[in-house]
JSON list of C-alpha atoms in Angstrom, two decimals:
[
{"chain": "D", "resi": 1, "resn": "MET", "atom": "CA", "xyz": [-48.54, 4.67, 71.05]},
{"chain": "D", "resi": 2, "resn": "SER", "atom": "CA", "xyz": [-46.68, 2.81, 73.79]},
{"chain": "D", "resi": 3, "resn": "ALA", "atom": "CA", "xyz": [-48.43, 0.40, 76.14]},
{"chain": "D", "resi": 4, "resn": "ASP", "atom": "CA", "xyz": [-47.59, 2.67, 79.08]},
{"chain": "D", "resi": 5, "resn": "THR", "atom": "CA", "xyz": [-49.19, 5.67, 77.35]},
{"chain": "D", "resi": 6, "resn": "MET", "atom": "CA", "xyz": [-52.28, 3.66, 76.43]},
{"chain": "D", "resi": 7, "resn": "GLU", "atom": "CA", "xyz": [-52.58, 2.46, 80.02]},
{"chain": "D", "resi": 8, "resn": "ARG", "atom": "CA", "xyz": [-52.49, 6.06, 81.27]},
{"chain": "D", "resi": 9, "resn": "VAL", "atom": "CA", "xyz": [-55.01, 7.25, 78.66]},
{"chain": "D", "resi": 10, "resn": "PHE", "atom": "CA", "xyz": [-57.51, 4.46, 79.24]},
{"chain": "D", "resi": 11, "resn": "GLY", "atom": "CA", "xyz": [-56.97, 4.69, 83.00]},
{"chain": "D", "resi": 12, "resn": "ALA", "atom": "CA", "xyz": [-57.72, 8.41, 82.92]},
{"chain": "D", "resi": 13, "resn": "LEU", "atom": "CA", "xyz": [-60.85, 7.86, 80.84]},
{"chain": "D", "resi": 14, "resn": "ALA", "atom": "CA", "xyz": [-62.05, 5.03, 83.09]},
{"chain": "D", "resi": 15, "resn": "ASP", "atom": "CA", "xyz": [-63.22, 7.52, 85.71]},
{"chain": "D", "resi": 16, "resn": "PRO", "atom": "CA", "xyz": [-66.74, 8.87, 84.97]},
{"chain": "D", "resi": 17, "resn": "THR", "atom": "CA", "xyz": [-65.89, 12.41, 86.12]},
{"chain": "D", "resi": 18, "resn": "ARG", "atom": "CA", "xyz": [-62.80, 12.62, 83.92]},
{"chain": "D", "resi": 19, "resn": "LEU", "atom": "CA", "xyz": [-64.67, 11.09, 81.00]},
{"chain": "D", "resi": 20, "resn": "ASP", "atom": "CA", "xyz": [-67.36, 13.73, 81.44]},
{"chain": "D", "resi": 21, "resn": "MET", "atom": "CA", "xyz": [-64.74, 16.49, 81.59]},
{"chain": "D", "resi": 22, "resn": "VAL", "atom": "CA", "xyz": [-63.25, 15.27, 78.31]},
{"chain": "D", "resi": 23, "resn": "ALA", "atom": "CA", "xyz": [-66.71, 15.15, 76.72]},
{"chain": "D", "resi": 24, "resn": "ARG", "atom": "CA", "xyz": [-67.38, 18.70, 77.86]},
{"chain": "D", "resi": 25, "resn": "LEU", "atom": "CA", "xyz": [-64.02, 19.91, 76.56]},
{"chain": "D", "resi": 26, "resn": "ALA", "atom": "CA", "xyz": [-64.85, 18.41, 73.17]},
{"chain": "D", "resi": 27, "resn": "GLY", "atom": "CA", "xyz": [-67.31, 21.31, 72.88]},
{"chain": "D", "resi": 28, "resn": "GLY", "atom": "CA", "xyz": [-64.59, 23.89, 73.52]},
{"chain": "D", "resi": 29, "resn": "ASP", "atom": "CA", "xyz": [-61.96, 25.10, 75.95]},
{"chain": "D", "resi": 30, "resn": "ALA", "atom": "CA", "xyz": [-63.02, 25.91, 79.51]},
{"chain": "D", "resi": 31, "resn": "THR", "atom": "CA", "xyz": [-61.53, 27.34, 82.65]},
{"chain": "D", "resi": 32, "resn": "VAL", "atom": "CA", "xyz": [-61.09, 25.13, 85.69]},
{"chain": "D", "resi": 33, "resn": "ASN", "atom": "CA", "xyz": [-63.98, 26.93, 87.40]},
{"chain": "D", "resi": 34, "resn": "GLN", "atom": "CA", "xyz": [-66.23, 26.29, 84.39]},
{"chain": "D", "resi": 35, "resn": "LEU", "atom": "CA", "xyz": [-65.26, 22.63, 84.41]},
{"chain": "D", "resi": 36, "resn": "ALA", "atom": "CA", "xyz": [-65.90, 22.39, 88.17]},
{"chain": "D", "resi": 37, "resn": "GLU", "atom": "CA", "xyz": [-69.43, 23.85, 88.02]},
{"chain": "D", "resi": 38, "resn": "PRO", "atom": "CA", "xyz": [-71.52, 20.68, 87.63]},
{"chain": "D", "resi": 39, "resn": "TYR", "atom": "CA", "xyz": [-69.60, 18.60, 90.16]},
{"chain": "D", "resi": 40, "resn": "ARG", "atom": "CA", "xyz": [-70.18, 18.37, 93.87]},
{"chain": "D", "resi": 41, "resn": "MET", "atom": "CA", "xyz": [-66.50, 18.33, 94.77]},
{"chain": "D", "resi": 42, "resn": "SER", "atom": "CA", "xyz": [-63.85, 20.76, 95.88]},
{"chain": "D", "resi": 43, "resn": "LEU", "atom": "CA", "xyz": [-61.79, 22.72, 93.41]},
{"chain": "D", "resi": 44, "resn": "GLN", "atom": "CA", "xyz": [-58.80, 20.79, 94.72]},
{"chain": "D", "resi": 45, "resn": "ALA", "atom": "CA", "xyz": [-60.47, 17.51, 93.66]},
{"chain": "D", "resi": 46, "resn": "VAL", "atom": "CA", "xyz": [-61.14, 18.96, 90.19]},
{"chain": "D", "resi": 47, "resn": "TYR", "atom": "CA", "xyz": [-57.45, 19.88, 89.91]},
{"chain": "D", "resi": 48, "resn": "LYS", "atom": "CA", "xyz": [-56.52, 16.30, 90.83]},
{"chain": "D", "resi": 49, "resn": "HIS", "atom": "CA", "xyz": [-58.73, 14.98, 88.02]},
{"chain": "D", "resi": 50, "resn": "LEU", "atom": "CA", "xyz": [-57.19, 17.47, 85.60]},
{"chain": "D", "resi": 51, "resn": "ARG", "atom": "CA", "xyz": [-53.71, 16.38, 86.66]},
{"chain": "D", "resi": 52, "resn": "VAL", "atom": "CA", "xyz": [-54.52, 12.77, 85.72]},
{"chain": "D", "resi": 53, "resn": "LEU", "atom": "CA", "xyz": [-55.87, 13.95, 82.35]},
{"chain": "D", "resi": 54, "resn": "GLU", "atom": "CA", "xyz": [-52.76, 16.09, 81.81]},
{"chain": "D", "resi": 55, "resn": "ASP", "atom": "CA", "xyz": [-50.41, 13.24, 82.74]},
{"chain": "D", "resi": 56, "resn": "ALA", "atom": "CA", "xyz": [-52.18, 11.08, 80.15]},
{"chain": "D", "resi": 57, "resn": "GLY", "atom": "CA", "xyz": [-51.75, 13.83, 77.54]},
{"chain": "D", "resi": 58, "resn": "LEU", "atom": "CA", "xyz": [-55.49, 14.28, 77.09]},
{"chain": "D", "resi": 59, "resn": "VAL", "atom": "CA", "xyz": [-55.65, 17.93, 78.18]},
{"chain": "D", "resi": 60, "resn": "SER", "atom": "CA", "xyz": [-53.29, 20.85, 78.59]},
{"chain": "D", "resi": 61, "resn": "ARG", "atom": "CA", "xyz": [-53.30, 24.10, 80.53]},
{"chain": "D", "resi": 62, "resn": "PRO", "atom": "CA", "xyz": [-50.97, 26.60, 78.90]},
{"chain": "D", "resi": 63, "resn": "PRO", "atom": "CA", "xyz": [-48.86, 28.63, 81.29]},
{"chain": "D", "resi": 64, "resn": "GLY", "atom": "CA", "xyz": [-50.00, 32.14, 81.97]},
{"chain": "D", "resi": 65, "resn": "PRO", "atom": "CA", "xyz": [-52.13, 34.22, 84.25]},
{"chain": "D", "resi": 66, "resn": "GLN", "atom": "CA", "xyz": [-55.26, 32.88, 85.90]},
{"chain": "D", "resi": 67, "resn": "PRO", "atom": "CA", "xyz": [-57.81, 31.92, 84.78]},
{"chain": "D", "resi": 68, "resn": "ARG", "atom": "CA", "xyz": [-56.07, 29.52, 82.45]},
{"chain": "D", "resi": 69, "resn": "VAL", "atom": "CA", "xyz": [-58.10, 27.54, 79.97]},
{"chain": "D", "resi": 70, "resn": "VAL", "atom": "CA", "xyz": [-58.06, 23.79, 79.78]},
{"chain": "D", "resi": 71, "resn": "ARG", "atom": "CA", "xyz": [-57.68, 22.43, 76.24]},
{"chain": "D", "resi": 72, "resn": "LEU", "atom": "CA", "xyz": [-58.42, 19.00, 74.87]},
{"chain": "D", "resi": 73, "resn": "GLU", "atom": "CA", "xyz": [-55.39, 17.56, 73.07]},
{"chain": "D", "resi": 74, "resn": "THR", "atom": "CA", "xyz": [-57.00, 15.97, 70.03]},
{"chain": "D", "resi": 75, "resn": "GLU", "atom": "CA", "xyz": [-53.84, 14.34, 68.67]},
{"chain": "D", "resi": 76, "resn": "VAL", "atom": "CA", "xyz": [-54.02, 11.82, 71.55]},
{"chain": "D", "resi": 77, "resn": "PHE", "atom": "CA", "xyz": [-57.39, 10.71, 70.18]},
{"chain": "D", "resi": 78, "resn": "ASP", "atom": "CA", "xyz": [-55.90, 10.35, 66.71]},
{"chain": "D", "resi": 79, "resn": "ARG", "atom": "CA", "xyz": [-53.22, 8.04, 68.14]},
{"chain": "D", "resi": 80, "resn": "MET", "atom": "CA", "xyz": [-55.84, 6.11, 70.13]},
{"chain": "D", "resi": 81, "resn": "GLU", "atom": "CA", "xyz": [-57.94, 5.73, 67.00]},
{"chain": "D", "resi": 82, "resn": "ALA", "atom": "CA", "xyz": [-54.96, 4.35, 65.06]},
{"chain": "D", "resi": 83, "resn": "TRP", "atom": "CA", "xyz": [-54.20, 1.91, 67.89]},
{"chain": "D", "resi": 84, "resn": "ILE", "atom": "CA", "xyz": [-57.83, 0.74, 68.08]},
{"chain": "D", "resi": 85, "resn": "GLU", "atom": "CA", "xyz": [-58.10, 0.52, 64.29]},
{"chain": "D", "resi": 86, "resn": "ARG", "atom": "CA", "xyz": [-55.07, -1.78, 64.13]},
{"chain": "D", "resi": 87, "resn": "TYR", "atom": "CA", "xyz": [-56.75, -4.28, 66.48]},
{"chain": "D", "resi": 88, "resn": "ARG", "atom": "CA", "xyz": [-60.12, -3.88, 64.78]},
{"chain": "D", "resi": 89, "resn": "ARG", "atom": "CA", "xyz": [-58.54, -4.80, 61.43]},
{"chain": "D", "resi": 90, "resn": "ARG", "atom": "CA", "xyz": [-56.88, -7.86, 62.98]},
{"chain": "D", "resi": 91, "resn": "ALA", "atom": "CA", "xyz": [-60.22, -9.00, 64.43]},
{"chain": "D", "resi": 92, "resn": "GLU", "atom": "CA", "xyz": [-61.96, -8.46, 61.08]},
{"chain": "D", "resi": 93, "resn": "GLU", "atom": "CA", "xyz": [-59.29, -10.53, 59.33]},
{"chain": "D", "resi": 94, "resn": "ARG", "atom": "CA", "xyz": [-59.82, -13.38, 61.80]},
{"chain": "D", "resi": 95, "resn": "TYR", "atom": "CA", "xyz": [-63.58, -13.24, 61.32]},
{"chain": "D", "resi": 96, "resn": "SER", "atom": "CA", "xyz": [-63.17, -13.19, 57.52]},
{"chain": "D", "resi": 97, "resn": "ARG", "atom": "CA", "xyz": [-61.00, -16.31, 57.69]},
{"chain": "D", "resi": 98, "resn": "LEU", "atom": "CA", "xyz": [-63.56, -17.97, 59.94]},
{"chain": "D", "resi": 99, "resn": "ASP", "atom": "CA", "xyz": [-66.37, -17.02, 57.53]},
{"chain": "D", "resi": 100, "resn": "ALA", "atom": "CA", "xyz": [-64.37, -18.56, 54.65]},
{"chain": "D", "resi": 101, "resn": "VAL", "atom": "CA", "xyz": [-63.79, -21.80, 56.59]},
{"chain": "D", "resi": 102, "resn": "LEU", "atom": "CA", "xyz": [-67.47, -22.03, 57.56]},
{"chain": "D", "resi": 103, "resn": "ALA", "atom": "CA", "xyz": [-68.58, -21.35, 53.97]},
{"chain": "D", "resi": 104, "resn": "GLU", "atom": "CA", "xyz": [-66.22, -24.07, 52.73]},
{"chain": "D", "resi": 105, "resn": "MET", "atom": "CA", "xyz": [-67.51, -26.52, 55.33]},
{"chain": "D", "resi": 106, "resn": "ASN", "atom": "CA", "xyz": [-71.08, -25.72, 54.30]},
{"chain": "D", "resi": 107, "resn": "GLU", "atom": "CA", "xyz": [-70.23, -26.29, 50.61]},
{"chain": "D", "resi": 108, "resn": "ASP", "atom": "CA", "xyz": [-68.51, -29.58, 51.44]},
{"chain": "D", "resi": 109, "resn": "SER", "atom": "CA", "xyz": [-71.52, -30.88, 53.39]},
{"chain": "D", "resi": 110, "resn": "THR", "atom": "CA", "xyz": [-73.86, -29.87, 50.56]},
{"chain": "D", "resi": 111, "resn": "ASP", "atom": "CA", "xyz": [-71.63, -31.49, 47.90]},
{"chain": "D", "resi": 112, "resn": "LYS", "atom": "CA", "xyz": [-71.42, -34.81, 49.78]},
{"chain": "D", "resi": 113, "resn": "THR", "atom": "CA", "xyz": [-75.13, -35.28, 50.34]},
{"chain": "D", "resi": 114, "resn": "GLY", "atom": "CA", "xyz": [-76.56, -33.33, 47.46]},
{"chain": "D", "resi": 115, "resn": "ASN", "atom": "CA", "xyz": [-78.80, -31.66, 50.01]},
{"chain": "D", "resi": 116, "resn": "THR", "atom": "CA", "xyz": [-78.29, -28.66, 52.14]},
{"chain": "D", "resi": 117, "resn": "GLU", "atom": "CA", "xyz": [-77.68, -29.35, 55.78]},
{"chain": "D", "resi": 118, "resn": "GLY", "atom": "CA", "xyz": [-80.89, -30.00, 57.66]},
{"chain": "D", "resi": 119, "resn": "GLU", "atom": "CA", "xyz": [-82.79, -31.35, 54.62]},
{"chain": "D", "resi": 120, "resn": "GLU", "atom": "CA", "xyz": [-83.88, -34.96, 54.82]},
{"chain": "D", "resi": 121, "resn": "GLU", "atom": "CA", "xyz": [-83.21, -37.37, 52.00]},
{"chain": "D", "resi": 122, "resn": "SER", "atom": "CA", "xyz": [-86.28, -39.02, 50.42]}
]
C-alpha cells in the first residue's frame, strides 16, 4: 500500500465520527440515512464524511437508485494489516536482538565475578 494511500486511510480513520461509521458498517451495510441516525449533524455533513471514507477506499456506494447502501471495503483492512504486520515484525526483530545482547551482557557479568549482578562477594 502506497504512503499516499496509507495517509488517506489513517487520516479518514482519525476522525471519531468516521471511525464510528466504519465500526457500525463492520456489522453490515447501511443506507446513508441509517448511518446518519445517531449523529447530531446534517445529512450533508454525513455525506462529506462518507466522501472522505470513499476517497480513502474504506467504503463504497454502488451506483443505482436511492436509497443506496454504504458498504465497508474489507480488502483495504487486509492491506492495512499487511502494512502494520511488516512494521510489527521489524520491531520484534529489533527487540529480539536487544534481548540477545542483554542476555549476553548478563552472562558476561556473571562469568567475570562468579556472582550474579547485585550479589555481594564474601
